[in-house]
XYZ file of C-alpha atoms in Angstrom:
649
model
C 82.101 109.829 94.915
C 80.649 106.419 93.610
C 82.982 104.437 91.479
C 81.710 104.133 87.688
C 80.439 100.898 86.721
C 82.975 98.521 84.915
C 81.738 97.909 81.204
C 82.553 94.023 80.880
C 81.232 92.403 77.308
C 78.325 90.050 77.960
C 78.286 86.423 78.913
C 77.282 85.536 75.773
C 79.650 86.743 74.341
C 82.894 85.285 76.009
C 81.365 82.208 77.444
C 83.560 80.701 74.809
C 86.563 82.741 75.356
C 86.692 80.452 78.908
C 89.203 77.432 78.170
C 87.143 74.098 79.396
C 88.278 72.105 82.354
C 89.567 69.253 79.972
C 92.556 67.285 80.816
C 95.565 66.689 77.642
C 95.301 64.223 75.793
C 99.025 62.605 76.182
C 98.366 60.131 73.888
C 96.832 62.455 71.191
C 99.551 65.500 71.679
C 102.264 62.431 71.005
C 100.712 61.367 67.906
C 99.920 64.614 66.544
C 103.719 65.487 67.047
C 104.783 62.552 65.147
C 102.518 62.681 62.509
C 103.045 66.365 61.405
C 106.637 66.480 62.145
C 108.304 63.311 60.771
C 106.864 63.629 56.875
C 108.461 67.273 57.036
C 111.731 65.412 57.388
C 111.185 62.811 55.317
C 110.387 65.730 52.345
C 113.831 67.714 53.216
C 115.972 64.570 53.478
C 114.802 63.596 49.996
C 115.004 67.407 48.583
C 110.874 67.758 48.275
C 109.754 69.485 51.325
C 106.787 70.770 49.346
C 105.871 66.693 49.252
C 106.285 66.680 53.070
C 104.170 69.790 53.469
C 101.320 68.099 51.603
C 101.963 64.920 54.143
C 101.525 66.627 57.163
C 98.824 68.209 55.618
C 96.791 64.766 55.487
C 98.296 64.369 58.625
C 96.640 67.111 60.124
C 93.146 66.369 58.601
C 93.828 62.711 61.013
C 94.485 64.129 64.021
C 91.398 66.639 63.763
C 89.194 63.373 63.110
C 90.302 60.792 65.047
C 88.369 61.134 68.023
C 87.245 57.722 68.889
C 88.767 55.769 71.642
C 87.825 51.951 70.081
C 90.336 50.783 67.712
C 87.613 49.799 65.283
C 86.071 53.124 65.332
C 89.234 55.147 65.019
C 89.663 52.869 61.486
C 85.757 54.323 60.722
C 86.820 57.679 62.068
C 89.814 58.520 59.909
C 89.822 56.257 56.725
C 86.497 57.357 55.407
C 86.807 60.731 56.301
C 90.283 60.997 54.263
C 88.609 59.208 51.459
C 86.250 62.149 51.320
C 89.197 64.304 52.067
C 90.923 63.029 48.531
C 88.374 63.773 46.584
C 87.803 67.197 47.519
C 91.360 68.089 46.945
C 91.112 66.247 43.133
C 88.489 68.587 42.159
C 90.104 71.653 43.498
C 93.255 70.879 41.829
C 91.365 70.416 38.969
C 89.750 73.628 38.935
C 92.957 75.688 40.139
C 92.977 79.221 38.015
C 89.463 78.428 36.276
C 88.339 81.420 37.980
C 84.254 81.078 37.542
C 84.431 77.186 37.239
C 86.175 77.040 40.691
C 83.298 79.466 42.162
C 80.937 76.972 40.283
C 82.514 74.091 41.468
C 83.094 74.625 45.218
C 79.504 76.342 45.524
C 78.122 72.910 44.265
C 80.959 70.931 46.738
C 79.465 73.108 49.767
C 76.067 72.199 48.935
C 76.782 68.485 49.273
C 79.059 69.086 52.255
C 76.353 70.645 54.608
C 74.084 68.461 53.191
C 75.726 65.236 54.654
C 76.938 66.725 57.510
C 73.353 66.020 59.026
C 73.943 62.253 58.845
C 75.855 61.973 62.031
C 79.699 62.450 63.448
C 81.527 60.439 60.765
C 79.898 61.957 58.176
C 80.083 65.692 59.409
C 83.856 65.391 59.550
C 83.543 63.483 56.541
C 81.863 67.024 54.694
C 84.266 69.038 56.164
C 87.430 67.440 54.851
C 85.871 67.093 51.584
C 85.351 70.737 51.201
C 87.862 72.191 53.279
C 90.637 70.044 50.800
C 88.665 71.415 47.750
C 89.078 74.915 48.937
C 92.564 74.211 49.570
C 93.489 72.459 45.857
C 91.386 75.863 44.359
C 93.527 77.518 45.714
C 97.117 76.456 46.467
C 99.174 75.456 43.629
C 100.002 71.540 43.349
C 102.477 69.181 42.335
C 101.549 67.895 38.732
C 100.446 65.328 37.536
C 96.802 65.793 39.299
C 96.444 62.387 41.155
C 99.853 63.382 43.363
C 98.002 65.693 46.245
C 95.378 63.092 46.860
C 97.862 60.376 47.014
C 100.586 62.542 49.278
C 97.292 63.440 51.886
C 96.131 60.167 52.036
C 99.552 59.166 53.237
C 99.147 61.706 55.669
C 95.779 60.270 56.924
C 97.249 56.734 56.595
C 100.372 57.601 59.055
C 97.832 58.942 61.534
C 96.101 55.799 61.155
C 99.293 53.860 61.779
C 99.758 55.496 65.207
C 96.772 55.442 66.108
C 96.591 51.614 65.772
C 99.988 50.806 67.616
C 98.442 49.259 70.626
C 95.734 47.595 69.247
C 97.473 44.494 69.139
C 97.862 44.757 73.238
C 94.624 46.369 73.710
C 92.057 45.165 71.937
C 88.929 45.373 74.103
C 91.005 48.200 76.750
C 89.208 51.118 75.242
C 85.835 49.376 75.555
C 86.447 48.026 79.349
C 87.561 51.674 80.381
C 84.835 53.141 79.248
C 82.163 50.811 80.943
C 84.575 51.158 84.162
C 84.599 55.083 83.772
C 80.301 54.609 83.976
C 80.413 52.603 86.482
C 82.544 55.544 88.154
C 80.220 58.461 87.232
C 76.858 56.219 88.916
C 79.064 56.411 92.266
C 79.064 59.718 91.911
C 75.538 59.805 91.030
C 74.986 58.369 94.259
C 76.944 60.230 96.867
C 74.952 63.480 95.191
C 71.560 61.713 96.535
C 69.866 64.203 98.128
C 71.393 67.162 96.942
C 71.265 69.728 94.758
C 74.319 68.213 92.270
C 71.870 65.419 91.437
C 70.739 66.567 88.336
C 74.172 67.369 87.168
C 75.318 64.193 88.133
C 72.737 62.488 86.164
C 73.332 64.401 83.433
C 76.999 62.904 83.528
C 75.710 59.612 83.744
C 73.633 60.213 80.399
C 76.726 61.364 78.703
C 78.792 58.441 79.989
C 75.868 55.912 79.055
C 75.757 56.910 75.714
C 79.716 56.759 74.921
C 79.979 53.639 76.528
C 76.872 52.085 74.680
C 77.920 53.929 71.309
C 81.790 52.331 71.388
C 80.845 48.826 72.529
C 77.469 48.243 70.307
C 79.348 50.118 67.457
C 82.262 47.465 67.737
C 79.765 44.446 68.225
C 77.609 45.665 65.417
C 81.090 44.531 62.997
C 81.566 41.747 64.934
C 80.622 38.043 63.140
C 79.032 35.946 66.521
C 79.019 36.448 69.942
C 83.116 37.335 70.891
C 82.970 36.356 74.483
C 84.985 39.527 75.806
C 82.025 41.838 74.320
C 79.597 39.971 75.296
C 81.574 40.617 78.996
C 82.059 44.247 78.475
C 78.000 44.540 77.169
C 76.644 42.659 80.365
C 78.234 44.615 82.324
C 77.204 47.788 80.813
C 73.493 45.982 80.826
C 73.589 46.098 84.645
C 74.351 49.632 85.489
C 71.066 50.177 83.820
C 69.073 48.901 87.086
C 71.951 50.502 89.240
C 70.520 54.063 87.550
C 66.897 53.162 88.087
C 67.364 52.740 91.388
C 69.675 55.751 92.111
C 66.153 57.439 91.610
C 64.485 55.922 94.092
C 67.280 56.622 96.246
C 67.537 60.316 95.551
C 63.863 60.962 96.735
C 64.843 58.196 99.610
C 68.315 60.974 100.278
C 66.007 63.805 100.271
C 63.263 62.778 103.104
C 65.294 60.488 105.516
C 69.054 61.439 104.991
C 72.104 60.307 102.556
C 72.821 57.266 101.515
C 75.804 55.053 103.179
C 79.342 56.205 102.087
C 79.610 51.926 101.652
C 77.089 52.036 98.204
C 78.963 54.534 96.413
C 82.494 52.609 97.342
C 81.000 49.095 96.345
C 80.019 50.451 93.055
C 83.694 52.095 92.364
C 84.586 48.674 93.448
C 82.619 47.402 90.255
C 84.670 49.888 88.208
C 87.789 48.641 89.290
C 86.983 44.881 88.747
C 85.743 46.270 85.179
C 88.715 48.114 84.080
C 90.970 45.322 85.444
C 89.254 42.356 83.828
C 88.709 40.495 87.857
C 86.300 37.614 88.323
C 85.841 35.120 91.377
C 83.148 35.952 94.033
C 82.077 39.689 94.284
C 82.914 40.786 97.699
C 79.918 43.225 99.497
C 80.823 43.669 102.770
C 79.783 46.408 104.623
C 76.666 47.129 102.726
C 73.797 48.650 105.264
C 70.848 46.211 105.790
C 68.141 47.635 103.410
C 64.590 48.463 104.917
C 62.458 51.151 102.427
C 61.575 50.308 99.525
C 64.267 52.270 97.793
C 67.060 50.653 99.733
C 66.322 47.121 99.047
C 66.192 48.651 95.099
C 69.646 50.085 95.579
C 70.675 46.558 97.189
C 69.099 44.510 94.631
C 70.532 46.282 91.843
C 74.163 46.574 92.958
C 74.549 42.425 94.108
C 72.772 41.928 90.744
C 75.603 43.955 89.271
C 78.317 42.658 91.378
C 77.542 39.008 90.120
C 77.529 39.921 86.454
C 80.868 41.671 86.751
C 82.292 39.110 88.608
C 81.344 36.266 86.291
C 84.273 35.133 83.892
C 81.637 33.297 81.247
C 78.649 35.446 80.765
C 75.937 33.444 78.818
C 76.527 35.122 74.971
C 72.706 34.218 73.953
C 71.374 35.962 77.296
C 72.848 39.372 76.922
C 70.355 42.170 75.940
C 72.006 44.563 73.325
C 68.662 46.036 72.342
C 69.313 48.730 74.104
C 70.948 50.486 71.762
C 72.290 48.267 68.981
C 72.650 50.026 65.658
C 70.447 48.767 62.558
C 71.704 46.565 59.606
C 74.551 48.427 57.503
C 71.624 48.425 54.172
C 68.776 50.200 56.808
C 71.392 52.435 58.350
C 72.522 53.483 54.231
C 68.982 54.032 53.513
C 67.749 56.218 56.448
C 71.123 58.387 55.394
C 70.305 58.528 52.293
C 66.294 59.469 52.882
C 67.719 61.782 55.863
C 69.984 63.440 52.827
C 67.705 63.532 50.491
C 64.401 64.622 51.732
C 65.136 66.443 54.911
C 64.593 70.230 54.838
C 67.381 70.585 57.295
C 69.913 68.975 55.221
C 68.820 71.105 52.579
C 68.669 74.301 54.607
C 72.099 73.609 55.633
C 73.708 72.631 52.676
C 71.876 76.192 50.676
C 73.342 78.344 53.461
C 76.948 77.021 53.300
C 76.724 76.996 49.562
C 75.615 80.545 49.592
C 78.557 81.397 51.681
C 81.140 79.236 49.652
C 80.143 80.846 46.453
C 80.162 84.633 48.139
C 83.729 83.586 49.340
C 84.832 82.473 46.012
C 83.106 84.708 43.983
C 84.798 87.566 46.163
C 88.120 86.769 46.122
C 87.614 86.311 41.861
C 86.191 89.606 41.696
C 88.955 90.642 43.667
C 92.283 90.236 43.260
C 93.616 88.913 46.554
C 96.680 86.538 46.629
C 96.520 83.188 48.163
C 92.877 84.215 49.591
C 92.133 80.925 49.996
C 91.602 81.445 53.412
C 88.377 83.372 52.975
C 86.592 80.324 52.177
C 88.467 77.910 54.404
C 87.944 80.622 57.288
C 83.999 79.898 55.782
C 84.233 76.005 56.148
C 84.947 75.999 59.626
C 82.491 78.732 61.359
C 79.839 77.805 58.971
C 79.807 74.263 59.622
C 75.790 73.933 60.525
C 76.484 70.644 63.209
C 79.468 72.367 64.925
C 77.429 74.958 66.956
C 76.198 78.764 67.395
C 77.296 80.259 63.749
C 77.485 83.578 65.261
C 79.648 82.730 68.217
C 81.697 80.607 66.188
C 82.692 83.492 64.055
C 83.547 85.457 67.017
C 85.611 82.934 68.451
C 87.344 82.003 64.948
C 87.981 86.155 64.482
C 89.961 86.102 67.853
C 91.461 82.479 67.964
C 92.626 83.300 64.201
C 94.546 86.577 65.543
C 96.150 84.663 68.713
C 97.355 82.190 66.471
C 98.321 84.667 63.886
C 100.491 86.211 66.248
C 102.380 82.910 67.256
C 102.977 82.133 63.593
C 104.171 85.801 62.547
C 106.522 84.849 65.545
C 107.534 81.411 63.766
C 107.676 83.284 60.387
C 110.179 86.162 60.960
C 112.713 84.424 63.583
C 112.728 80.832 62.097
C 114.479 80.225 59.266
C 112.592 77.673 56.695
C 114.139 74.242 56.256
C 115.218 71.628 59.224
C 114.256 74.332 61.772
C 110.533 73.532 60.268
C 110.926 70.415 61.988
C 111.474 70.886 65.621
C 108.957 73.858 65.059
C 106.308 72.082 63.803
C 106.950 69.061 66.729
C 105.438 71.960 69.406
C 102.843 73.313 67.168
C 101.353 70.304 66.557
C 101.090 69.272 70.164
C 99.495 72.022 70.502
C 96.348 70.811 68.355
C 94.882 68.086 70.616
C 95.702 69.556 73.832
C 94.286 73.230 72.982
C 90.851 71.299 70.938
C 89.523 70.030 74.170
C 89.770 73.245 76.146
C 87.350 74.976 73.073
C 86.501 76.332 69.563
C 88.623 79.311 69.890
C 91.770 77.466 71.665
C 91.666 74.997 68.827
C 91.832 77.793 66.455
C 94.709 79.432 67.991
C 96.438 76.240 67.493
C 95.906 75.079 64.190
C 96.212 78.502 62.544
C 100.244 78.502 62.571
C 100.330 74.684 61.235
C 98.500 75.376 58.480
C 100.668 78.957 57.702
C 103.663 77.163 57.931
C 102.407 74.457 55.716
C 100.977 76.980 53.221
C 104.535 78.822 53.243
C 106.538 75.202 52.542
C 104.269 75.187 49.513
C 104.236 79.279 48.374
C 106.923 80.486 49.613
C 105.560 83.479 50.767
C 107.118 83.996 54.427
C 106.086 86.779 56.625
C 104.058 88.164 54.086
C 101.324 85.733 54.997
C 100.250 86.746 58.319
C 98.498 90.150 57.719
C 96.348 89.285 54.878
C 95.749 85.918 56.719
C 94.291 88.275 59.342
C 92.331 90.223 56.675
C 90.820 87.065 54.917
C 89.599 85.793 58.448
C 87.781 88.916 59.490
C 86.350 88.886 55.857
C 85.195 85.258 56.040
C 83.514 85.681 59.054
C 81.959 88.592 57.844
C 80.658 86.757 55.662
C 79.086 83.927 57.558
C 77.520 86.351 59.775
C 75.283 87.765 56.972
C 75.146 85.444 54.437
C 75.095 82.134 56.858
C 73.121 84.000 59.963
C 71.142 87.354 59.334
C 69.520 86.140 56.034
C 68.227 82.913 57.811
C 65.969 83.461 60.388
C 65.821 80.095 61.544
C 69.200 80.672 62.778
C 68.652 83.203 65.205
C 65.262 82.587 66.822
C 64.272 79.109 69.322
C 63.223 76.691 67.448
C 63.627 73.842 70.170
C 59.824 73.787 71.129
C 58.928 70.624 68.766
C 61.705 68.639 70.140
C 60.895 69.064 73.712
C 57.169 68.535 73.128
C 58.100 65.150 71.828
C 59.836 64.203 74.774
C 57.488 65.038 76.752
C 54.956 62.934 74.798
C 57.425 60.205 75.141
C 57.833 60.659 78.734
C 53.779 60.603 78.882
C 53.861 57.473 77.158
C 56.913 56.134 79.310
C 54.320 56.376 82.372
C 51.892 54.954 81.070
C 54.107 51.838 80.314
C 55.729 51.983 83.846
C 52.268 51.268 85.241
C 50.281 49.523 82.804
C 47.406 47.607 84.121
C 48.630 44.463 83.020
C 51.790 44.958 84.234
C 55.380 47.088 83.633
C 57.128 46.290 80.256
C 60.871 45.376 82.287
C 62.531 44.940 78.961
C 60.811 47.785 77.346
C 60.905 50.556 80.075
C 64.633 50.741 80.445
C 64.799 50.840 76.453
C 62.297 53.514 76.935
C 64.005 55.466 79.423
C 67.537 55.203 77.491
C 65.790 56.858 74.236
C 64.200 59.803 76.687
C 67.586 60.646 78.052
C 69.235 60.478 74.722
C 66.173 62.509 73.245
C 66.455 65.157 76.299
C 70.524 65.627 75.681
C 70.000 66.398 72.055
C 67.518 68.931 73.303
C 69.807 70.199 76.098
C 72.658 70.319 73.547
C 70.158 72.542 71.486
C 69.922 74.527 73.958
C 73.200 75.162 74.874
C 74.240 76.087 71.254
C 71.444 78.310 71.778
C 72.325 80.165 74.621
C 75.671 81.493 73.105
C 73.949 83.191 70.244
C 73.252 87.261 71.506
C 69.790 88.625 72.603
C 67.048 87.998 71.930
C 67.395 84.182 71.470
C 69.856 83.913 74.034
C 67.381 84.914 76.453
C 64.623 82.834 74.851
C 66.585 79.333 75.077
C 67.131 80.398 78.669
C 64.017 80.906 79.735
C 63.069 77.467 78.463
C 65.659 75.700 80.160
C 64.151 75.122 83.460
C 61.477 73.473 81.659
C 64.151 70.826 80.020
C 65.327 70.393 83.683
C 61.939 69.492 84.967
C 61.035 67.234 82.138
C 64.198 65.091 82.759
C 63.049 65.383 87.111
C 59.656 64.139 85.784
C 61.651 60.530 84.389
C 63.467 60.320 86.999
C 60.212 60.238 89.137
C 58.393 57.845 87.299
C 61.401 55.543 87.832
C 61.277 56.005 91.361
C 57.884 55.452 91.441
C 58.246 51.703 89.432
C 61.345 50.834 91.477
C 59.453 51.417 95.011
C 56.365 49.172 93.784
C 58.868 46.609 92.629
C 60.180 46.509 95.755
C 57.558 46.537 98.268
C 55.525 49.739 97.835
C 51.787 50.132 97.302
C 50.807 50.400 93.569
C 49.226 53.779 92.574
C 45.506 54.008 91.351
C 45.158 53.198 87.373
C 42.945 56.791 87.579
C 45.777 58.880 89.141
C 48.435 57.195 86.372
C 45.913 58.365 83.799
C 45.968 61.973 85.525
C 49.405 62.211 85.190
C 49.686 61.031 81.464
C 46.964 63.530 80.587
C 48.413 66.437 81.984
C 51.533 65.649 80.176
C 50.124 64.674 76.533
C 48.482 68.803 77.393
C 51.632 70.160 77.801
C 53.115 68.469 74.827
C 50.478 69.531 72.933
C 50.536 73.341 74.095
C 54.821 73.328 73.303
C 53.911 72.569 69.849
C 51.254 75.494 69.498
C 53.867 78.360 70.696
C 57.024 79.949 71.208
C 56.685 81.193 74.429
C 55.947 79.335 77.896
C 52.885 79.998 79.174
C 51.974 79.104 83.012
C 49.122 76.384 83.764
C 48.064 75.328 86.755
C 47.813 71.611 86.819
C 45.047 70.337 89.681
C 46.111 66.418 90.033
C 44.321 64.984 92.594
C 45.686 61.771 94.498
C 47.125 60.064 97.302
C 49.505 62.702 99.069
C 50.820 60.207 100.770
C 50.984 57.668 98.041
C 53.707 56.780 95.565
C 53.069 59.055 92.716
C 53.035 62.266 94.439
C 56.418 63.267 94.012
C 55.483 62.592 90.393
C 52.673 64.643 90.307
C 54.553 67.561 92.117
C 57.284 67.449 89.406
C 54.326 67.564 86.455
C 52.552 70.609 88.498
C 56.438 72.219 88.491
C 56.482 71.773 84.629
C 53.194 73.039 83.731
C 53.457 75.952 85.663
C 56.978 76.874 84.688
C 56.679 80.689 83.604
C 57.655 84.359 84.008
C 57.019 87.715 82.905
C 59.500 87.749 80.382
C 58.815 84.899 78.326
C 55.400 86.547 76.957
């Protein structure tokens, strides 16, 4: 007799149920347990724990934001989110008991929050402590007079601040160097997956790693008055795995038709990381390298002496280093793009209407009803419905069953533990529990900061054990409703809308080909700025599509059967830049007419993305050299035009 099938929820489902392979954050899990713990005995040795509470409630706001690893970014990272963080919680106090004026009020605070939470990472976590401390001051009761709870969280935020910043003194430019070094470490790995099937992954990683490095080091430069010698250092460096990338290309196709590259190339560059991360100069030893012969090899050889001099060179010329690869704009443009990206986007607006929609249900609910301390209906709101964060309907999933794990850990806290010192050693493991569980996911991170905040809430109400069922209650209603208020009313939250994004990348990448082989010659300062913007365009698209894929049928299915198509636009860069590196070094150039081929064909399948929703296959007919240097290219364009299936119509 055949066994019944097991019945196992979908993928989709508990993809985010699956802790992430993220290591702990040692650093973070001791500075969360200091912060949180110590002004919770600071408020019982001087007979105000509720002061404490309020403390470690700032506290708590700085750990969940600082998540920089430059010193001068943490600063960015945590003061001006806590400013925002103040002011929410003076207008909730304000309102506290005002009934429709607090419904009024936080409806109009939501609005703004989602609003600016398009702007970019400092300013998301920026909206979310200003609303999430406005929910809170509506609805916890405060110490008078009204300027005391901003003042006690910003102390919180400040402390957090303070730790943070301990080993700056010692470590000035460390965060930068590892950073570079840990890029440096990723293109190694890049290049012992030459040839194989983890290539694209490992590329992928290499994006990723790019982007952090060139996001901490231009970020600090960017505030910097001249030239500091030890970022101009760190920035050449960075410059130069640039041409190491290029080339790993070249090698890749090289890997697939003659064999893999020498173990000696990927060791030489971890070499580079070392000397990085250490701060070494003097000659650059390269012994062992293999004689290069193809085309590709003498790229690969080129590239990494080129970077083993710049690494090794104590004195890097400040007025010859090339930040334009990424550099942000003046302070005054950046303000004004916000403030036009604010004002006048329909996505900020979109946003900022559906989490004031859900604010004001939340509010308006809990008025209408009388539910004590239901707060947490609208702060259970502020954090699933936060439009940047990801997948609204996973989110509240994962916030329903991370709320009830951690509900379960505080009910444990509540009835055994008696309130007063024993708050202390409590709240030492709880909050150590906040960095290490964030990294491993949504739900994790839920689980752990779900008790902190209960036994905060109880230092200041005094309610006990009597908080964790209707805790329970407000979270399953909060999430309720997100899910209809924040995701079925919106349609544009449950269907693909990714198709305009990836059609302008692939008009970019049409454009990027016709620039690597312009008649009059490649653009070598332009192209690699090019290529950094595609791969930075293409991981906002695959990060689209990854929120995507967690949302439930049908536009889980949809986003995946567009993803191949992602993966073959970001193959099609890759063998462009083959194709320039192996005419730079020694291959014949391709005919102007077949270049022009290839761009067309591309510019056509831009144009179709934009036209529909659906993939629809093409048969692309390039004609050209077979055995010529574009015709790997022209293989990965006929792969991306005729990318389709039966159930994408």
């Amino acid at each position: 007799m055949a066994r019944p099938p097991r019945i196992t929820p979908p993928t989709w489902l508990t993809a985010g149920l699956k802790p992430a392979p993220a290591p702990i954050p040692w650093a973070a899990v001791g500075r969360a347990s200091v912060a949180l713990s110590a002004p919770l005995a600071v408020g019982l040795a001087a007979g105000q724990p509720a002061y404490g509470a309020l403390v470690s409630m700032g506290a708590l706001s700085g750990v969940i934001g600082d998540t920089a690893d430059a010193y001068r970014m943490r600063v960015f990272n945590i003061a001006v989110p806590q400013a925002f963080g103040a002011l929410g919680v003076t207008l909730g106090t304000l309102v506290f008991g005002h009934g429709w004026a607090a419904v009024a009020t936080l409806t109009l605070v939501a609005l703004v929050s989602g609003m600016i939470s398009s702007i970019g990472a400092v300013a998301s976590v920026s909206g979310l402590l200003l609303l999430l401390n406005a929910v809170v001051g509506a609805g916890l009761p405060m110490p008078d007079p009204w300027w005391k709870a901003p003042v006690l969280l910003g102390l919180g935020g400040l402390f957090v601040l303070a730790l943070s910043l301990l080993g700056w003194p010692m470590r000035r430019a460390a965060p930068e160097r590892e950073a570079v070094a840990a890029t440096y470490r990723t293109v190694a790995e890049l290049y012992e997956a030459t040839g194989t099937a983890a290539y694209d992954e490992k590329r992928q990683a290499v994006t990723a790693s790019l982007n952090q490095s060139y996001d901490l080091v231009l970020a600090r430069r960017a505030r910097q008055h001249g030239r500091a010698a030890p970022l101009v250092r760190v920035l050449a460096q960075l410059n130069v795995v640039i041409p190491l990338v290029e080339a790993a290309a070249a090698a890749h196709l090289r890997a697939r038709l003659v064999g893999p590259l020498s173990p000696a190339i990927p060791a030489a560059v971890r070499g580079l990381a070392d000397a990085v991360e250490e701060g070494r100069t003097g000659a650059p030893a390269l012994d062992g390298l293999p004689t290069p012969e193809r085309p590709a090899e003498r790229a690969v050889d080129h590239a990494l002496r080129h970077a083993a001099a710049v690494v090794h060179e104590a004195d890097p010329d400040p007025y010859d280093v090339d930040d334009r690869l990424g550099r942000p704009a003046a302070l005054r443009v950046r303000a004004r793009r916000a403030a036009r990206a604010v004002l006048l986007s329909e996505t900020s607006w979109r946003y900022g209407l559906r989490l004031a929609l859900c604010i004001g249900l939340a509010q308006a609910l809990v008025s209408l009803i009388p539910v004590p301390r239901s707060y947490w209906v609208a702060l259970t709101v502020t954090f699933v419905m936060k439009p940047d964060f990801g997948s609204v309907f996973s989110r509240a999933v994962l916030r329903a069953a991370g709320t009830a794990a951690g509900l379960v850990l505080a009910a444990l806290v509540l009835s055994e533990v008696p309130r007063g010192w024993w708050d202390v050693p409590v709240m030492v493991v709880l909050a150590a529990l906040i960095p290490a569980f964030s990294a491993k996911g949504y739900a994790f991170q839920t689980a752990a900061i779900t008790p902190v905040i209960l036994l905060l809430s109880d230092t200041l109400n005094h309610q006990g054990f009597g908080l964790v069922l209707p805790r329970l209650y407000d979270s399953l209603i909060g999430c309720g409703i997100t899910l209809v208020a924040g995701y079925l009313l919106w349609p544009e939250s449950w269907h693909v809308r990714v198709a305009d994004r990836l059609a302008d990348a692939v008009a970019d990448t049409a454009a990027y080909v016709g620039r690597a082989f312009a008649a009059d010659g490649p653009d070598r300062g332009g192209r690699p700025r090019a290529r950094r913007k595609l791969y930075r365009d293409l991981s906002t698209v695959r990060s689209e599509f990854q929120r995507a894929l967690t949302e439930p049928p049908p536009t889980g299915a949809r986003a995946a059967a567009w993803w191949p198509l992602v993966v073959a636009v970001e193959r099609i860069v890759d063998a462009t830049t083959a194709a320039r590196i192996r005419v730079d070094h020694g291959a014949p150039a391709p005919d102007p007419a077949e270049v022009a081929a290839v761009e067309r064909e591309l510019r056509e399948l831009a144009d179709g993305l934009r036209d529909t929703e659906t993939l629809v296959e093409v048969r692309a007919e390039l004609p050209g050299d077979e055995n010529g240097v574009l015709a790997p290219l022209r293989q990965e364009v006929g792969a991306a035009r005729a990318i389709a299936g039966p159930d994408l119509r």
